[in-house]
PDB file of C-alpha atoms in Angstrom:
ATOM      1  CA  UNK M 363       0.000   0.000   0.000  1.00  0.00           C
ATOM      2  CA  UNK M 364       1.291   3.506  -0.788  1.00  0.00           C
ATOM      3  CA  UNK M 365       2.215   5.654   2.173  1.00  0.00           C
ATOM      4  CA  UNK M 366       0.504   8.941   3.003  1.00  0.00           C
ATOM      5  CA  UNK M 367       3.188  11.034   1.312  1.00  0.00           C
ATOM      6  CA  UNK M 368       2.891   9.094  -1.943  1.00  0.00           C
ATOM      7  CA  UNK M 369      -0.893   9.342  -1.891  1.00  0.00           C
ATOM      8  CA  UNK M 370      -0.722  13.081  -1.235  1.00  0.00           C
ATOM      9  CA  UNK M 371       1.738  13.582  -4.081  1.00  0.00           C
ATOM     10  CA  UNK M 372      -0.444  11.622  -6.481  1.00  0.00           C
ATOM     11  CA  UNK M 373      -3.459  13.735  -5.500  1.00  0.00           C
ATOM     12  CA  UNK M 374      -1.483  16.931  -6.052  1.00  0.00           C
ATOM     13  CA  UNK M 375      -0.349  15.723  -9.483  1.00  0.00           C
ATOM     14  CA  UNK M 376      -3.909  14.900 -10.497  1.00  0.00           C
ATOM     15  CA  UNK M 377      -5.129  18.272  -9.259  1.00  0.00           C
ATOM     16  CA  UNK M 378      -2.455  20.069 -11.276  1.00  0.00           C
ATOM     17  CA  UNK M 379      -3.278  18.183 -14.463  1.00  0.00           C
ATOM     18  CA  UNK M 380      -6.982  18.962 -14.145  1.00  0.00           C
ATOM     19  CA  UNK M 381      -6.452  22.612 -13.164  1.00  0.00           C
ATOM     20  CA  UNK M 382      -5.871  23.770 -16.729  1.00  0.00           C
ATOM     21  CA  UNK M 383      -8.944  25.174 -18.487  1.00  0.00           C
ATOM     22  CA  UNK M 384     -10.067  23.249 -21.566  1.00  0.00           C
ATOM     23  CA  UNK M 385      -8.698  24.551 -24.853  1.00  0.00           C
ATOM     24  CA  UNK M 386     -11.166  24.756 -27.724  1.00  0.00           C
ATOM     25  CA  UNK M 387     -10.071  23.118 -30.979  1.00  0.00           C
ATOM     26  CA  UNK M 388      -9.682  24.909 -34.270  1.00  0.00           C
ATOM     27  CA  UNK M 389     -12.010  22.460 -36.001  1.00  0.00           C
ATOM     28  CA  UNK M 390     -14.124  19.483 -34.945  1.00  0.00           C
ATOM     29  CA  UNK M 391     -15.177  16.771 -37.378  1.00  0.00           C
ATOM     30  CA  UNK M 392     -17.525  13.824 -36.860  1.00  0.00           C
ATOM     31  CA  UNK M 393     -16.463  10.366 -37.953  1.00  0.00           C
ATOM     32  CA  UNK M 394     -19.882   8.840 -37.216  1.00  0.00           C
ATOM     33  CA  UNK M 395     -23.405   9.715 -36.136  1.00  0.00           C
ATOM     34  CA  UNK M 396     -23.022   9.277 -32.359  1.00  0.00           C
ATOM     35  CA  UNK M 397     -22.170  12.469 -30.390  1.00  0.00           C
ATOM     36  CA  UNK M 398     -18.998  10.819 -29.099  1.00  0.00           C
ATOM     37  CA  UNK M 399     -17.782   9.996 -32.592  1.00  0.00           C
ATOM     38  CA  UNK M 400     -15.859  13.215 -33.116  1.00  0.00           C
ATOM     39  CA  UNK M 401     -12.269  14.357 -33.562  1.00  0.00           C
ATOM     40  CA  UNK M 402     -10.990  17.761 -32.446  1.00  0.00           C
ATOM     41  CA  UNK M 403      -8.190  19.236 -34.543  1.00  0.00           C
ATOM     42  CA  UNK M 404      -5.501  21.663 -33.384  1.00  0.00           C
ATOM     43  CA  UNK M 405      -3.363  23.442 -35.954  1.00  0.00           C
ATOM     44  CA  UNK M 406       0.318  23.942 -35.123  1.00  0.00           C
ATOM     45  CA  UNK M 407       0.829  27.213 -33.266  1.00  0.00           C
ATOM     46  CA  UNK M 408       4.437  27.619 -34.406  1.00  0.00           C
ATOM     47  CA  UNK M 409       5.904  27.052 -37.842  1.00  0.00           C
ATOM     48  CA  UNK M 410       8.547  24.490 -36.918  1.00  0.00           C
ATOM     49  CA  UNK M 411       7.976  22.737 -40.217  1.00  0.00           C
ATOM     50  CA  UNK M 412       5.278  22.831 -42.865  1.00  0.00           C
ATOM     51  CA  UNK M 413       3.426  20.608 -43.291  1.00  0.00           C
ATOM     52  CA  UNK M 414       3.636  19.570 -39.652  1.00  0.00           C
ATOM     53  CA  UNK M 415       3.762  16.041 -38.233  1.00  0.00           C
ATOM     54  CA  UNK M 416       0.405  14.809 -36.981  1.00  0.00           C
ATOM     55  CA  UNK M 417      -0.084  13.556 -33.427  1.00  0.00           C
ATOM     56  CA  UNK M 418      -3.233  11.507 -32.866  1.00  0.00           C
ATOM     57  CA  UNK M 419      -4.152  11.552 -29.168  1.00  0.00           C
ATOM     58  CA  UNK M 420      -6.453   9.207 -27.250  1.00  0.00           C
ATOM     59  CA  UNK M 421      -7.489  10.300 -23.769  1.00  0.00           C
ATOM     60  CA  UNK M 422      -7.606   8.097 -20.690  1.00  0.00           C
ATOM     61  CA  UNK M 423     -10.021   7.769 -17.820  1.00  0.00           C
ATOM     62  CA  UNK M 424     -10.399   3.988 -17.498  1.00  0.00           C
ATOM     63  CA  UNK M 425     -12.701   3.914 -20.540  1.00  0.00           C
ATOM     64  CA  UNK M 426     -15.383   5.531 -18.337  1.00  0.00           C
ATOM     65  CA  UNK M 427     -17.722   8.283 -19.508  1.00  0.00           C
ATOM     66  CA  UNK M 428     -16.986  10.576 -16.589  1.00  0.00           C
ATOM     67  CA  UNK M 429     -13.672  11.367 -18.316  1.00  0.00           C
ATOM     68  CA  UNK M 430     -13.945  12.716 -21.842  1.00  0.00           C
ATOM     69  CA  UNK M 431     -11.523  14.321 -24.271  1.00  0.00           C
ATOM     70  CA  UNK M 432     -11.777  17.753 -22.619  1.00  0.00           C
ATOM     71  CA  UNK M 433      -9.204  16.892 -19.967  1.00  0.00           C
ATOM     72  CA  UNK M 434      -6.651  16.157 -22.705  1.00  0.00           C
ATOM     73  CA  UNK M 435      -7.162  19.470 -24.542  1.00  0.00           C
ATOM     74  CA  UNK M 436      -4.432  21.353 -22.624  1.00  0.00           C
ATOM     75  CA  UNK M 437      -2.016  18.576 -23.632  1.00  0.00           C
ATOM     76  CA  UNK M 438      -3.202  18.831 -27.250  1.00  0.00           C
ATOM     77  CA  UNK M 439      -2.644  22.585 -27.160  1.00  0.00           C
ATOM     78  CA  UNK M 440       0.793  22.035 -25.592  1.00  0.00           C
ATOM     79  CA  UNK M 441       1.795  19.825 -28.513  1.00  0.00           C
ATOM     80  CA  UNK M 442       0.355  22.308 -31.018  1.00  0.00           C
ATOM     81  CA  UNK M 443       2.483  25.046 -29.464  1.00  0.00           C
ATOM     82  CA  UNK M 444       5.518  22.859 -30.068  1.00  0.00           C
ATOM     83  CA  UNK M 445       4.812  22.688 -33.787  1.00  0.00           C
ATOM     84  CA  UNK M 446       2.671  19.568 -34.101  1.00  0.00           C
ATOM     85  CA  UNK M 447      -0.728  19.237 -35.713  1.00  0.00           C
ATOM     86  CA  UNK M 448      -2.967  17.361 -33.284  1.00  0.00           C
ATOM     87  CA  UNK M 449      -6.085  15.210 -33.593  1.00  0.00           C
ATOM     88  CA  UNK M 450      -7.823  14.600 -30.237  1.00  0.00           C
ATOM     89  CA  UNK M 451     -10.139  11.606 -30.640  1.00  0.00           C
ATOM     90  CA  UNK M 452     -13.321  10.995 -28.681  1.00  0.00           C
ATOM     91  CA  UNK M 453     -14.897   7.552 -28.429  1.00  0.00           C
ATOM     92  CA  UNK M 454     -17.765   5.863 -26.625  1.00  0.00           C
ATOM     93  CA  UNK M 455     -17.098   4.868 -23.035  1.00  0.00           C
ATOM     94  CA  UNK M 456     -18.981   3.122 -20.256  1.00  0.00           C
ATOM     95  CA  UNK M 457     -20.974   4.480 -17.347  1.00  0.00           C
ATOM     96  CA  UNK M 458     -22.753   7.764 -16.798  1.00  0.00           C
ATOM     97  CA  UNK M 459     -22.177  11.402 -17.538  1.00  0.00           C
ATOM     98  CA  UNK M 460     -18.819  13.045 -18.302  1.00  0.00           C
ATOM     99  CA  UNK M 461     -16.893  14.475 -15.368  1.00  0.00           C
ATOM    100  CA  UNK M 462     -17.698  18.127 -14.696  1.00  0.00           C
ATOM    101  CA  UNK M 463     -15.202  19.885 -12.391  1.00  0.00           C
ATOM    102  CA  UNK M 464     -16.811  20.467  -9.019  1.00  0.00           C
ATOM    103  CA  UNK M 465     -19.779  18.262  -9.851  1.00  0.00           C
ATOM    104  CA  UNK M 466     -20.679  14.540 -10.103  1.00  0.00           C
ATOM    105  CA  UNK M 467     -17.470  13.632  -8.257  1.00  0.00           C
ATOM    106  CA  UNK M 468     -18.885  10.940  -5.986  1.00  0.00           C
ATOM    107  CA  UNK M 469     -17.321   7.584  -5.312  1.00  0.00           C
ATOM    108  CA  UNK M 470     -19.441   5.604  -7.753  1.00  0.00           C
ATOM    109  CA  UNK M 471     -17.444   3.523 -10.237  1.00  0.00           C
ATOM    110  CA  UNK M 472     -19.411   3.050 -13.454  1.00  0.00           C
ATOM    111  CA  UNK M 473     -18.598   0.208 -15.795  1.00  0.00           C
ATOM    112  CA  UNK M 474     -15.582   0.782 -17.997  1.00  0.00           C
ATOM    113  CA  UNK M 475     -15.936   0.850 -21.752  1.00  0.00           C
ATOM    114  CA  UNK M 476     -18.588  -0.505 -24.078  1.00  0.00           C
ATOM    115  CA  UNK M 477     -17.985  -3.727 -25.939  1.00  0.00           C
ATOM    116  CA  UNK M 478     -17.641  -3.588 -28.881  1.00  0.00           C
ATOM    117  CA  UNK M 479     -18.460   0.129 -29.253  1.00  0.00           C
ATOM    118  CA  UNK M 480     -15.251   1.490 -27.764  1.00  0.00           C
ATOM    119  CA  UNK M 481     -13.175  -0.555 -30.195  1.00  0.00           C
ATOM    120  CA  UNK M 482     -15.536   0.146 -33.088  1.00  0.00           C
ATOM    121  CA  UNK M 483     -15.041   3.869 -32.535  1.00  0.00           C
ATOM    122  CA  UNK M 484     -11.268   3.886 -32.301  1.00  0.00           C
ATOM    123  CA  UNK M 485     -10.998   1.760 -35.441  1.00  0.00           C
ATOM    124  CA  UNK M 486     -13.489   3.964 -37.298  1.00  0.00           C
ATOM    125  CA  UNK M 487     -11.754   7.161 -36.190  1.00  0.00           C
ATOM    126  CA  UNK M 488      -8.354   5.966 -37.394  1.00  0.00           C
ATOM    127  CA  UNK M 489      -9.837   4.771 -40.692  1.00  0.00           C
ATOM    128  CA  UNK M 490     -11.590   8.103 -41.278  1.00  0.00           C
ATOM    129  CA  UNK M 491      -8.660  10.228 -40.160  1.00  0.00           C
ATOM    130  CA  UNK M 492      -6.735  10.684 -43.451  1.00  0.00           C
ATOM    131  CA  UNK M 493      -9.736  12.137 -45.265  1.00  0.00           C
ATOM    132  CA  UNK M 494     -10.745  14.279 -42.298  1.00  0.00           C
ATOM    133  CA  UNK M 495      -7.209  15.650 -41.937  1.00  0.00           C
ATOM    134  CA  UNK M 496      -7.054  16.665 -45.584  1.00  0.00           C
ATOM    135  CA  UNK M 497     -10.211  18.691 -45.163  1.00  0.00           C
ATOM    136  CA  UNK M 498      -9.928  20.021 -41.608  1.00  0.00           C
ATOM    137  CA  UNK M 499      -6.191  20.373 -41.076  1.00  0.00           C
ATOM    138  CA  UNK M 500      -4.277  20.980 -44.327  1.00  0.00           C
ATOM    139  CA  UNK M 501      -1.263  22.095 -42.257  1.00  0.00           C
ATOM    140  CA  UNK M 502      -0.746  18.461 -41.217  1.00  0.00           C
ATOM    141  CA  UNK M 503       1.317  15.785 -42.928  1.00  0.00           C
ATOM    142  CA  UNK M 504      -0.539  12.490 -42.345  1.00  0.00           C
ATOM    143  CA  UNK M 505       2.471  10.613 -43.741  1.00  0.00           C
ATOM    144  CA  UNK M 506       4.232  11.487 -40.464  1.00  0.00           C
ATOM    145  CA  UNK M 507       1.662  10.391 -37.919  1.00  0.00           C
ATOM    146  CA  UNK M 508       2.495   9.453 -34.348  1.00  0.00           C
ATOM    147  CA  UNK M 509      -0.193   7.828 -32.230  1.00  0.00           C
ATOM    148  CA  UNK M 510      -0.223   8.599 -28.517  1.00  0.00           C
ATOM    149  CA  UNK M 511      -2.567   7.959 -25.620  1.00  0.00           C
ATOM    150  CA  UNK M 512      -2.629   8.154 -21.849  1.00  0.00           C
ATOM    151  CA  UNK M 513      -3.631   5.335 -19.493  1.00  0.00           C
ATOM    152  CA  UNK M 514      -6.730   3.703 -21.045  1.00  0.00           C
ATOM    153  CA  UNK M 515      -5.973   5.818 -24.102  1.00  0.00           C
ATOM    154  CA  UNK M 516      -2.479   4.354 -24.086  1.00  0.00           C
ATOM    155  CA  UNK M 517      -4.072   0.925 -24.280  1.00  0.00           C
ATOM    156  CA  UNK M 518      -6.187   2.053 -27.219  1.00  0.00           C
ATOM    157  CA  UNK M 519      -3.147   3.521 -28.988  1.00  0.00           C
ATOM    158  CA  UNK M 520      -1.241   0.242 -28.687  1.00  0.00           C
ATOM    159  CA  UNK M 521      -4.329  -1.686 -29.767  1.00  0.00           C
ATOM    160  CA  UNK M 522      -4.963   0.555 -32.788  1.00  0.00           C
ATOM    161  CA  UNK M 523      -1.388   0.052 -33.946  1.00  0.00           C
ATOM    162  CA  UNK M 524      -1.825  -3.726 -33.704  1.00  0.00           C
ATOM    163  CA  UNK M 525      -5.003  -4.165 -35.728  1.00  0.00           C
ATOM    164  CA  UNK M 526      -3.113  -5.997 -38.486  1.00  0.00           C
ATOM    165  CA  UNK M 527      -2.171  -8.757 -36.002  1.00  0.00           C
ATOM    166  CA  UNK M 528      -5.632  -9.222 -34.531  1.00  0.00           C
ATOM    167  CA  UNK M 529      -7.031 -12.752 -34.782  1.00  0.00           C
ATOM    168  CA  UNK M 530      -8.471 -13.710 -38.151  1.00  0.00           C
ATOM    169  CA  UNK M 531     -12.111 -12.767 -38.299  1.00  0.00           C
ATOM    170  CA  UNK M 532     -11.813  -9.855 -35.895  1.00  0.00           C
ATOM    171  CA  UNK M 533     -14.039  -7.052 -37.210  1.00  0.00           C
ATOM    172  CA  UNK M 534     -11.296  -4.451 -36.699  1.00  0.00           C
ATOM    173  CA  UNK M 535      -8.483  -6.396 -38.370  1.00  0.00           C
ATOM    174  CA  UNK M 536      -6.648  -4.652 -41.199  1.00  0.00           C
ATOM    175  CA  UNK M 537      -4.707  -6.233 -44.000  1.00  0.00           C
ATOM    176  CA  UNK M 538      -1.548  -4.250 -43.367  1.00  0.00           C
ATOM    177  CA  UNK M 539       0.100  -2.208 -40.614  1.00  0.00           C
ATOM    178  CA  UNK M 540      -1.204   1.284 -39.997  1.00  0.00           C
ATOM    179  CA  UNK M 541       0.867   3.981 -41.736  1.00  0.00           C
ATOM    180  CA  UNK M 542       2.392   5.320 -38.516  1.00  0.00           C
ATOM    181  CA  UNK M 543       5.802   6.721 -37.681  1.00  0.00           C
ATOM    182  CA  UNK M 544       5.274   5.173 -34.286  1.00  0.00           C
ATOM    183  CA  UNK M 545       3.383   4.983 -31.006  1.00  0.00           C
ATOM    184  CA  UNK M 546       4.144   6.756 -27.733  1.00  0.00           C
ATOM    185  CA  UNK M 547       2.027   5.119 -25.028  1.00  0.00           C
ATOM    186  CA  UNK M 548       1.813   7.002 -21.732  1.00  0.00           C
ATOM    187  CA  UNK M 549       1.323   4.818 -18.654  1.00  0.00           C
ATOM    188  CA  UNK M 550      -0.763   2.449 -20.769  1.00  0.00           C
ATOM    189  CA  UNK M 551      -2.964  -0.336 -19.460  1.00  0.00           C
ATOM    190  CA  UNK M 552      -0.980  -2.620 -21.713  1.00  0.00           C
ATOM    191  CA  UNK M 553      -1.331  -6.030 -20.035  1.00  0.00           C
ATOM    192  CA  UNK M 554      -4.798  -6.872 -18.790  1.00  0.00           C
ATOM    193  CA  UNK M 555      -3.725  -9.903 -16.775  1.00  0.00           C
ATOM    194  CA  UNK M 556      -1.197  -7.897 -14.763  1.00  0.00           C
ATOM    195  CA  UNK M 557      -3.617  -4.984 -14.502  1.00  0.00           C
ATOM    196  CA  UNK M 558      -6.263  -7.237 -12.993  1.00  0.00           C
ATOM    197  CA  UNK M 559      -3.826  -8.681 -10.471  1.00  0.00           C
ATOM    198  CA  UNK M 560      -3.035  -5.114  -9.383  1.00  0.00           C
ATOM    199  CA  UNK M 561      -6.690  -3.960  -9.465  1.00  0.00           C
ATOM    200  CA  UNK M 562      -5.840  -1.153 -11.870  1.00  0.00           C
ATOM    201  CA  UNK M 563      -8.611   1.461 -11.972  1.00  0.00           C
ATOM    202  CA  UNK M 564     -11.062  -0.729 -10.088  1.00  0.00           C
ATOM    203  CA  UNK M 565     -10.790  -3.734 -12.419  1.00  0.00           C
ATOM    204  CA  UNK M 566     -11.505  -1.539 -15.432  1.00  0.00           C
ATOM    205  CA  UNK M 567     -10.010  -3.956 -17.959  1.00  0.00           C
ATOM    206  CA  UNK M 568     -12.270  -6.744 -16.692  1.00  0.00           C
ATOM    207  CA  UNK M 569     -15.277  -4.452 -17.094  1.00  0.00           C
ATOM    208  CA  UNK M 570     -14.129  -3.345 -20.559  1.00  0.00           C
ATOM    209  CA  UNK M 571     -14.251  -6.933 -21.761  1.00  0.00           C
ATOM    210  CA  UNK M 572     -17.661  -7.604 -20.268  1.00  0.00           C
ATOM    211  CA  UNK M 573     -16.822  -9.313 -16.969  1.00  0.00           C
ATOM    212  CA  UNK M 574     -15.531 -12.694 -15.856  1.00  0.00           C
ATOM    213  CA  UNK M 575     -17.637 -14.689 -18.315  1.00  0.00           C
ATOM    214  CA  UNK M 576     -16.120 -13.072 -21.408  1.00  0.00           C
ATOM    215  CA  UNK M 577     -12.724 -11.811 -20.185  1.00  0.00           C
ATOM    216  CA  UNK M 578     -10.611 -14.750 -21.403  1.00  0.00           C
ATOM    217  CA  UNK M 579     -12.559 -15.065 -24.653  1.00  0.00           C
ATOM    218  CA  UNK M 580     -12.158 -11.399 -25.591  1.00  0.00           C
ATOM    219  CA  UNK M 581      -8.588 -10.788 -24.411  1.00  0.00           C
ATOM    220  CA  UNK M 582      -6.965 -11.957 -27.683  1.00  0.00           C
ATOM    221  CA  UNK M 583      -8.981  -9.280 -29.495  1.00  0.00           C
ATOM    222  CA  UNK M 584      -8.248  -6.461 -27.073  1.00  0.00           C
ATOM    223  CA  UNK M 585      -5.127  -6.914 -24.941  1.00  0.00           C
ATOM    224  CA  UNK M 586      -1.980  -5.323 -26.443  1.00  0.00           C
ATOM    225  CA  UNK M 587       0.331  -7.781 -24.688  1.00  0.00           C
ATOM    226  CA  UNK M 588      -1.221 -10.538 -26.813  1.00  0.00           C
ATOM    227  CA  UNK M 589      -0.862  -8.549 -30.050  1.00  0.00           C
ATOM    228  CA  UNK M 590       2.875  -8.669 -30.614  1.00  0.00           C
ATOM    229  CA  UNK M 591       5.013  -8.064 -32.553  1.00  0.00           C
ATOM    230  CA  UNK M 592       3.506  -5.145 -34.467  1.00  0.00           C
ATOM    231  CA  UNK M 593       6.523  -4.018 -36.478  1.00  0.00           C
ATOM    232  CA  UNK M 594       5.717  -0.409 -35.536  1.00  0.00           C
ATOM    233  CA  UNK M 595       8.176   1.684 -33.526  1.00  0.00           C
ATOM    234  CA  UNK M 596       6.789   1.914 -29.998  1.00  0.00           C
ATOM    235  CA  UNK M 597       7.863   3.781 -26.893  1.00  0.00           C
ATOM    236  CA  UNK M 598       6.238   3.532 -23.474  1.00  0.00           C
ATOM    237  CA  UNK M 599       6.670   6.435 -21.063  1.00  0.00           C
ATOM    238  CA  UNK M 600       5.991   5.500 -17.466  1.00  0.00           C
ATOM    239  CA  UNK M 601       6.316   7.228 -14.103  1.00  0.00           C
ATOM    240  CA  UNK M 602       8.027   5.086 -11.480  1.00  0.00           C
ATOM    241  CA  UNK M 603       5.752   6.587  -8.794  1.00  0.00           C
ATOM    242  CA  UNK M 604       2.518   5.885 -10.693  1.00  0.00           C
ATOM    243  CA  UNK M 605      -0.139   4.602  -8.289  1.00  0.00           C
ATOM    244  CA  UNK M 606      -2.913   4.388 -10.914  1.00  0.00           C
ATOM    245  CA  UNK M 607      -1.189   2.184 -13.498  1.00  0.00           C
ATOM    246  CA  UNK M 608       1.934   0.834 -11.799  1.00  0.00           C
ATOM    247  CA  UNK M 609       5.261   0.394 -13.534  1.00  0.00           C
ATOM    248  CA  UNK M 610       4.841  -3.392 -13.520  1.00  0.00           C
ATOM    249  CA  UNK M 611       2.199  -3.139 -16.255  1.00  0.00           C
ATOM    250  CA  UNK M 612       4.522  -1.307 -18.651  1.00  0.00           C
ATOM    251  CA  UNK M 613       7.414  -3.620 -17.841  1.00  0.00           C
ATOM    252  CA  UNK M 614       5.285  -6.682 -18.550  1.00  0.00           C
ATOM    253  CA  UNK M 615       4.367  -5.311 -21.980  1.00  0.00           C
ATOM    254  CA  UNK M 616       7.980  -4.466 -22.813  1.00  0.00           C
ATOM    255  CA  UNK M 617       9.101  -7.936 -21.700  1.00  0.00           C
ATOM    256  CA  UNK M 618       6.434  -9.598 -23.837  1.00  0.00           C
ATOM    257  CA  UNK M 619       7.521  -7.529 -26.834  1.00  0.00           C
ATOM    258  CA  UNK M 620      11.134  -8.615 -26.337  1.00  0.00           C
ATOM    259  CA  UNK M 621      10.075 -12.268 -26.190  1.00  0.00           C
ATOM    260  CA  UNK M 622       8.188 -11.697 -29.462  1.00  0.00           C
ATOM    261  CA  UNK M 623      11.347 -10.328 -31.078  1.00  0.00           C
ATOM    262  CA  UNK M 624      10.421  -6.666 -30.885  1.00  0.00           C
ATOM    263  CA  UNK M 625      12.184  -3.858 -29.037  1.00  0.00           C
ATOM    264  CA  UNK M 626       9.830  -1.492 -27.226  1.00  0.00           C
ATOM    265  CA  UNK M 627      11.407   1.604 -25.754  1.00  0.00           C
ATOM    266  CA  UNK M 628      10.641   2.024 -22.059  1.00  0.00           C
ATOM    267  CA  UNK M 629      11.288   5.462 -20.602  1.00  0.00           C
ATOM    268  CA  UNK M 630      10.943   5.372 -16.818  1.00  0.00           C
ATOM    269  CA  UNK M 631      10.689   8.716 -15.022  1.00  0.00           C
ATOM    270  CA  UNK M 632      11.813   8.998 -11.416  1.00  0.00           C
ATOM    271  CA  UNK M 633       9.474  10.601  -8.862  1.00  0.00           C
ATOM    272  CA  UNK M 634       6.710  10.924 -11.475  1.00  0.00           C
ATOM    273  CA  UNK M 635       3.187   9.602 -11.067  1.00  0.00           C
ATOM    274  CA  UNK M 636       0.320   9.084 -13.465  1.00  0.00           C
ATOM    275  CA  UNK M 637      -0.846  12.546 -14.475  1.00  0.00           C
ATOM    276  CA  UNK M 638       2.317  14.632 -15.051  1.00  0.00           C
ATOM    277  CA  UNK M 639       2.725  12.887 -18.406  1.00  0.00           C
ATOM    278  CA  UNK M 640      -0.183  14.970 -19.777  1.00  0.00           C
ATOM    279  CA  UNK M 641       0.238  18.040 -17.568  1.00  0.00           C
ATOM    280  CA  UNK M 642       1.744  20.984 -19.497  1.00  0.00           C
ATOM    281  CA  UNK M 643       2.987  22.411 -16.193  1.00  0.00           C
ATOM    282  CA  UNK M 644       5.077  19.294 -15.452  1.00  0.00           C
ATOM    283  CA  UNK M 645       8.594  18.526 -16.647  1.00  0.00           C
ATOM    284  CA  UNK M 646       7.431  15.022 -17.581  1.00  0.00           C
ATOM    285  CA  UNK M 647       5.222  16.472 -20.304  1.00  0.00           C
ATOM    286  CA  UNK M 648       8.294  17.892 -22.037  1.00  0.00           C
ATOM    287  CA  UNK M 649       9.833  14.410 -21.987  1.00  0.00           C
ATOM    288  CA  UNK M 650       6.696  13.066 -23.665  1.00  0.00           C
ATOM    289  CA  UNK M 651       6.849  15.752 -26.352  1.00  0.00           C
ATOM    290  CA  UNK M 652      10.478  14.888 -27.031  1.00  0.00           C
ATOM    291  CA  UNK M 653       9.674  11.187 -27.369  1.00  0.00           C
ATOM    292  CA  UNK M 654       6.982  12.081 -29.897  1.00  0.00           C
ATOM    293  CA  UNK M 655       9.363  14.382 -31.756  1.00  0.00           C
ATOM    294  CA  UNK M 656      11.991  11.671 -32.055  1.00  0.00           C
ATOM    295  CA  UNK M 657       9.517   9.548 -33.984  1.00  0.00           C
ATOM    296  CA  UNK M 658       7.814  12.351 -35.925  1.00  0.00           C
ATOM    297  CA  UNK M 659      10.880  14.186 -37.111  1.00  0.00           C
TER     298      UNK M 659
END
């Protein structure tokens, strides 16, 4: 169990990350008819290079509706101010209403994710993205796309990059690897078996796959640790002091990749918890931006 000091630090980090006001996008485009099937686009704020590399971001929140893409908008803006074009993807999640600061902050834990809707949406968003980018964000170069995501979004980023190795017959399987420069997964829920042993996010991965009756059956279609190797450059950034998604989850994924003949970069940050990775006020966020830049440029 974490001590009081570690718990207090984690709470302070979360508070800092959520203290930034949401940043409105330049353009929003639907990729389907559901209100959650939308992508927010941020044009690069500085002319580092034109056209600019594209970062596709998937937010976290344990696949639960109380966390939507708004909490990732300061991070999207941060990347845009560093010369990237950014696509912030929304997708259907489980449970009740989105989190509103100062409201609906009780202790209830709604079910995580919606099977198969969450996966349907991420696949559809990535498939629709090239055409949407051409129309909504001409400053972007989709040939230099880096996929990133935080926590549950890190899981979805790893999963989206592995669609070509999904089991035969999977509805989201593609015939070839996604045209990505790489993936930067931030504290991802990347191994469901380890995550369940550690009770990550209140057994969110178990809920995502529909519960005990369907967990084992659906894991091969959803768990990144079972979808290796991908052949796509991948880096995991992980805080050593993360209490939400502990370091052991990232290490298990990296170990599985190595056993599959693939090298996954694992950047471990000392004295860093879960939320500084997406907090523009934190030094860890600059490390994340540099990891993205190394793949994009």
